[in-house]
PDB file of C-alpha atoms in Angstrom:
ATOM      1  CA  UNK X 782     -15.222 -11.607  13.330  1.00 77.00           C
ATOM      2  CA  UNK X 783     -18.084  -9.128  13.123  1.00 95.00           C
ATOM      3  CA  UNK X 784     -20.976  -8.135  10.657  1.00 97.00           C
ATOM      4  CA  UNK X 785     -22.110  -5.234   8.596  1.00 97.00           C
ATOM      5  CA  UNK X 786     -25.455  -3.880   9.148  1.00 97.00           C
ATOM      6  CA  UNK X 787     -27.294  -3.137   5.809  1.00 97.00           C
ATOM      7  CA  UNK X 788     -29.984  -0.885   5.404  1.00 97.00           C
ATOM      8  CA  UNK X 789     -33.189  -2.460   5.618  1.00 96.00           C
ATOM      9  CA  UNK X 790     -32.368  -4.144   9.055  1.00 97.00           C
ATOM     10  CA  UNK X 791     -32.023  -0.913  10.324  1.00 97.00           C
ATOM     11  CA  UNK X 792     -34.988   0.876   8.750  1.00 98.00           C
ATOM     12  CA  UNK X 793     -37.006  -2.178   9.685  1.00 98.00           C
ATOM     13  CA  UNK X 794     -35.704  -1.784  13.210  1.00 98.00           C
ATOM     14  CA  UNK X 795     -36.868   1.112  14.302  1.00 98.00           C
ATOM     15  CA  UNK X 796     -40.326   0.975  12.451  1.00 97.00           C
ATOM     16  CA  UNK X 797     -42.855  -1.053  13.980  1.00 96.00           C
ATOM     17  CA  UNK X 798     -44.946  -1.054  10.573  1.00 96.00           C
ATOM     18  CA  UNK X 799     -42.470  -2.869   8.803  1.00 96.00           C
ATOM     19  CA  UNK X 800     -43.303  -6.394   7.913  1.00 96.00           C
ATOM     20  CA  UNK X 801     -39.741  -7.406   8.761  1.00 97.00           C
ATOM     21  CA  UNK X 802     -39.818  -5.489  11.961  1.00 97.00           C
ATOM     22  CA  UNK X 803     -39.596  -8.680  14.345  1.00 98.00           C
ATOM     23  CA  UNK X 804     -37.044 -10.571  12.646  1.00 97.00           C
ATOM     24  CA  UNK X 805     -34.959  -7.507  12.377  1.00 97.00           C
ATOM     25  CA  UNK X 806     -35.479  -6.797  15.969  1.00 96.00           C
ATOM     26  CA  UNK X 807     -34.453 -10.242  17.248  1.00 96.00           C
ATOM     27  CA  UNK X 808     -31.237 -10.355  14.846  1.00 96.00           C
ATOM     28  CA  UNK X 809     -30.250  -6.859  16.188  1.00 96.00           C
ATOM     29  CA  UNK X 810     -30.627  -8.588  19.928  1.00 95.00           C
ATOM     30  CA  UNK X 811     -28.751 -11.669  18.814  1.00 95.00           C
ATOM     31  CA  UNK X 812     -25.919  -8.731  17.595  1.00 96.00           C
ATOM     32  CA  UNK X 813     -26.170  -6.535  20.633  1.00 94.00           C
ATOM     33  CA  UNK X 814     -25.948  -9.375  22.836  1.00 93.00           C
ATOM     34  CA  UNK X 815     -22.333 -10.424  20.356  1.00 91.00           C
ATOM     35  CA  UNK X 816     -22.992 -13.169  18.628  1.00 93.00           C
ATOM     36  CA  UNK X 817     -21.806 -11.825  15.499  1.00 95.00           C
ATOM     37  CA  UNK X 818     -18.535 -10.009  16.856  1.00 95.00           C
ATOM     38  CA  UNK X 819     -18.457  -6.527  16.456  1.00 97.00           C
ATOM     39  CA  UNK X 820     -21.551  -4.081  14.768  1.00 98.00           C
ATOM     40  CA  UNK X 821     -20.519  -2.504  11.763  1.00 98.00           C
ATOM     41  CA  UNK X 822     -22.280  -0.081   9.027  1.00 98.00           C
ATOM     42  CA  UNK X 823     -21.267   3.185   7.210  1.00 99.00           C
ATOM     43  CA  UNK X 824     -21.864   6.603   7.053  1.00 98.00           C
ATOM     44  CA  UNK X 825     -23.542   5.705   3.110  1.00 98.00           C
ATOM     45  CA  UNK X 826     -25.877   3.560   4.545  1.00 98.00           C
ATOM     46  CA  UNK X 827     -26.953   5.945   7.306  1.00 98.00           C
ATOM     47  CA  UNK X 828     -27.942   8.427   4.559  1.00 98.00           C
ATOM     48  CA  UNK X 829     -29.645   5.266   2.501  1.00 98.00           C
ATOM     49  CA  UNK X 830     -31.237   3.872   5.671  1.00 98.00           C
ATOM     50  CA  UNK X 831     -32.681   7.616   6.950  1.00 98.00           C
ATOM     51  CA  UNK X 832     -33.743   8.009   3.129  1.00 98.00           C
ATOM     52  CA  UNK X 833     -35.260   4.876   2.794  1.00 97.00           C
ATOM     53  CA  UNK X 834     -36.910   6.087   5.982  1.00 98.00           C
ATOM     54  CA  UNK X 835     -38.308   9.189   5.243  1.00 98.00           C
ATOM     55  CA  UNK X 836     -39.614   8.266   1.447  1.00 97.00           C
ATOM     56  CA  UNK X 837     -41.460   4.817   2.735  1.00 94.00           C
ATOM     57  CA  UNK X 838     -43.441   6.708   5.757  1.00 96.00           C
ATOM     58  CA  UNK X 839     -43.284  10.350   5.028  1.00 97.00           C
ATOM     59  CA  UNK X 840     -42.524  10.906   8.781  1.00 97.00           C
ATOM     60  CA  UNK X 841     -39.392  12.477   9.202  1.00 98.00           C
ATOM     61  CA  UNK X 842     -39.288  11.624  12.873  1.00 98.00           C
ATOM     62  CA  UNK X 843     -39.128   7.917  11.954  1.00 98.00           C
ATOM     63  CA  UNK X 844     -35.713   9.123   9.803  1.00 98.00           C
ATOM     64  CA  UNK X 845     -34.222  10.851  12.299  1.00 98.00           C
ATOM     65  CA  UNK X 846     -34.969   7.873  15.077  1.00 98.00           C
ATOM     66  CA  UNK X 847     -33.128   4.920  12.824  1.00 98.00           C
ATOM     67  CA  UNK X 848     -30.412   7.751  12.423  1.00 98.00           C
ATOM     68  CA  UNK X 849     -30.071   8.721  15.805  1.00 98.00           C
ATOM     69  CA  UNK X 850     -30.213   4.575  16.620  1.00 97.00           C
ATOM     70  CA  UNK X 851     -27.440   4.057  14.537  1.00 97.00           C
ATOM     71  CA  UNK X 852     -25.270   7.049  15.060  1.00 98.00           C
ATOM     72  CA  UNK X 853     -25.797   7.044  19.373  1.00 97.00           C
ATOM     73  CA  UNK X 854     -24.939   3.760  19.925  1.00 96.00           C
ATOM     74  CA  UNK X 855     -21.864   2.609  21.887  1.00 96.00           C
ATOM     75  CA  UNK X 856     -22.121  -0.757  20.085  1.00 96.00           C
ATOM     76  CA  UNK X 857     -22.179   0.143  16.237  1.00 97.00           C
ATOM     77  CA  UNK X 858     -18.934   1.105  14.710  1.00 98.00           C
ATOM     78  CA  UNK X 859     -19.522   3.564  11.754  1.00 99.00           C
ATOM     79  CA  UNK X 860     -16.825   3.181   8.795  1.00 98.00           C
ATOM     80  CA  UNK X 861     -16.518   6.262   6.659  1.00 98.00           C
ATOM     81  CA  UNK X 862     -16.003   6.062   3.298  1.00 98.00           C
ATOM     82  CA  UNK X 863     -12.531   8.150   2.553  1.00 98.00           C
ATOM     83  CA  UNK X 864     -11.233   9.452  -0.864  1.00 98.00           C
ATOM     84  CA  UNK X 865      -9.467   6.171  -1.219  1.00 98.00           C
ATOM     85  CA  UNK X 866     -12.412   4.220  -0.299  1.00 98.00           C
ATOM     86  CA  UNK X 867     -14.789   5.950  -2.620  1.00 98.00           C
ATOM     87  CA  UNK X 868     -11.780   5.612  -5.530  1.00 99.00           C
ATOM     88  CA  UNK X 869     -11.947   1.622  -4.880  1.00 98.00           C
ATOM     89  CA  UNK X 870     -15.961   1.693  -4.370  1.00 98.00           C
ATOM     90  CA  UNK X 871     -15.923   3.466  -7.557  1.00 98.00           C
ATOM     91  CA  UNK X 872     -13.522   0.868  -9.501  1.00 98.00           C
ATOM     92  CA  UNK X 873     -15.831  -2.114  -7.851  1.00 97.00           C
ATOM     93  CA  UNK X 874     -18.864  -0.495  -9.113  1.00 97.00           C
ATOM     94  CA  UNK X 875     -17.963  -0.230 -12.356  1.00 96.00           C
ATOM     95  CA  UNK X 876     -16.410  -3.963 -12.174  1.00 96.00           C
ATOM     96  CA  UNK X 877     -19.609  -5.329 -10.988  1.00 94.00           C
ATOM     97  CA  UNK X 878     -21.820  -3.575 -13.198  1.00 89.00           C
ATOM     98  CA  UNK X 879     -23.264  -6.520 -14.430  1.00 90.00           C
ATOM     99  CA  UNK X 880     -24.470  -7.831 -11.302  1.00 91.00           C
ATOM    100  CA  UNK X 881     -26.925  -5.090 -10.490  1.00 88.00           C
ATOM    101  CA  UNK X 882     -25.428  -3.885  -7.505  1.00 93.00           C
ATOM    102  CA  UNK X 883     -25.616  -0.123  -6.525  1.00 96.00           C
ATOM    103  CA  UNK X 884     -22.701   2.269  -5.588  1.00 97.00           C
ATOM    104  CA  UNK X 885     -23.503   1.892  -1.842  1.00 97.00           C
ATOM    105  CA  UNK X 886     -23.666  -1.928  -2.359  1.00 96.00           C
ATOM    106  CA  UNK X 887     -20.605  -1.635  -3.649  1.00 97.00           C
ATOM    107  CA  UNK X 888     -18.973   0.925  -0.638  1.00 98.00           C
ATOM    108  CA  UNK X 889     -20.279  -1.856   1.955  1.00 98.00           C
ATOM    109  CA  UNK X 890     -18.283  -4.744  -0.087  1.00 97.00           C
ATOM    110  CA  UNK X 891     -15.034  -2.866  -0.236  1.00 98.00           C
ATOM    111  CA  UNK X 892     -15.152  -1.853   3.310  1.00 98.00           C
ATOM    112  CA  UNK X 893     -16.494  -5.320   4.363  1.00 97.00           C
ATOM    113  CA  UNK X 894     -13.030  -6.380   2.625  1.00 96.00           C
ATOM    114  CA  UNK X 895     -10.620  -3.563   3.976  1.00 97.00           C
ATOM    115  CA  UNK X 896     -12.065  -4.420   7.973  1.00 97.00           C
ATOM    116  CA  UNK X 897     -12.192  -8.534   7.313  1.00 96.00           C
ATOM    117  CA  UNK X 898     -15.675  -8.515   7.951  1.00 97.00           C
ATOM    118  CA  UNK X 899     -17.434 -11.985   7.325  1.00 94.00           C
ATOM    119  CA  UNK X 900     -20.885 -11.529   7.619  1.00 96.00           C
ATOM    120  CA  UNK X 901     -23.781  -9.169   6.376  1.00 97.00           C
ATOM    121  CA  UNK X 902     -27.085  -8.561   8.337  1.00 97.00           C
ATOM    122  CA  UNK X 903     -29.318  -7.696   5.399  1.00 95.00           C
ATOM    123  CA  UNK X 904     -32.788  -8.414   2.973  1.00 95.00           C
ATOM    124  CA  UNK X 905     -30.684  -7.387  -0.072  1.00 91.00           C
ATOM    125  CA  UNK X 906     -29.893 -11.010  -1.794  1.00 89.00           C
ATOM    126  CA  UNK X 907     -27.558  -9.141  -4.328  1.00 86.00           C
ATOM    127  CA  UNK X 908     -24.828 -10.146  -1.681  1.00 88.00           C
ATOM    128  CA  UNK X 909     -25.406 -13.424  -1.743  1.00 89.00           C
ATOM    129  CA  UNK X 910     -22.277 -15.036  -3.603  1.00 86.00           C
ATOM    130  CA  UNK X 911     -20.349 -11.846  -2.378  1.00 88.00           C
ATOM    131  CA  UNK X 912     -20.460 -12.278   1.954  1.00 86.00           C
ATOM    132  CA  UNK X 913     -22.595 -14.646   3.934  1.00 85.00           C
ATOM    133  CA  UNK X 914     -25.892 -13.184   4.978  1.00 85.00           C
ATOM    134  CA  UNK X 915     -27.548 -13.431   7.895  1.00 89.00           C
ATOM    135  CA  UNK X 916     -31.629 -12.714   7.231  1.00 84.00           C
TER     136      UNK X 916
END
């Protein structure tokens, strides 16, 4: 059991301007307190998420915090996309072109597969169909 933490939950995390700053917040309780088994994300949605970041607020501070969130904490597991892993993200990408799903999308569904993880904590509804979301 565990869940994947997507992007936007952890941009919206860390800003208090987001609009989906509370719900994020209590979700991340509800996972830090495990009731979703263990915390997952990856390295490629570190980068997104301190992106994302930076380009919504122009503050890099705010990017550095939701990296430094992520990457400090004794509770989230960070997966690392390998050579193999980006060789099977890149065959899943180009299988589910026609869903509109991006490369990073695509990383987080083949290493939600390789580490049997069930659940996704995330506003992207491209999953949906793929892994149950929780948002």
């Amino acid at each position: 059991m565990g869940i994947f933490l997507d992007t936007g939950v952890l941009v919206a995390v860390r800003n208090a301007d987001d609009n989906r700053h509370e719900r994020s917040n209590n979700l991340m309780e509800k996972a830090l307190k495990d009731d979703f088994g263990t915390i997952y994300t990856s390295d490629y949605i570190i980068d997104e998420a301190t992106t994302l970041a930076l380009v919504r607020t122009d503050d890099p501070k705010l990017a550095i915090d939701v990296g430094k969130y992520t990457i400090d904490s004794p509770r989230i597991k960070i997966l690392k996309i390998s050579r193999k892993d980006f060789q099977a993200t890149w065959e899943k990408f180009k299988s589910l072109s026609d869903e509109g799903l991006s490369f990073t999308d695509c990383s987080t569904l083949h290493l939600m597969e390789e580490n049997r993880i069930d659940k996704i904590m995330s506003y992207d509804s491209g999953f949906d169909g793929f892994k149950k979301r929780i948002c």
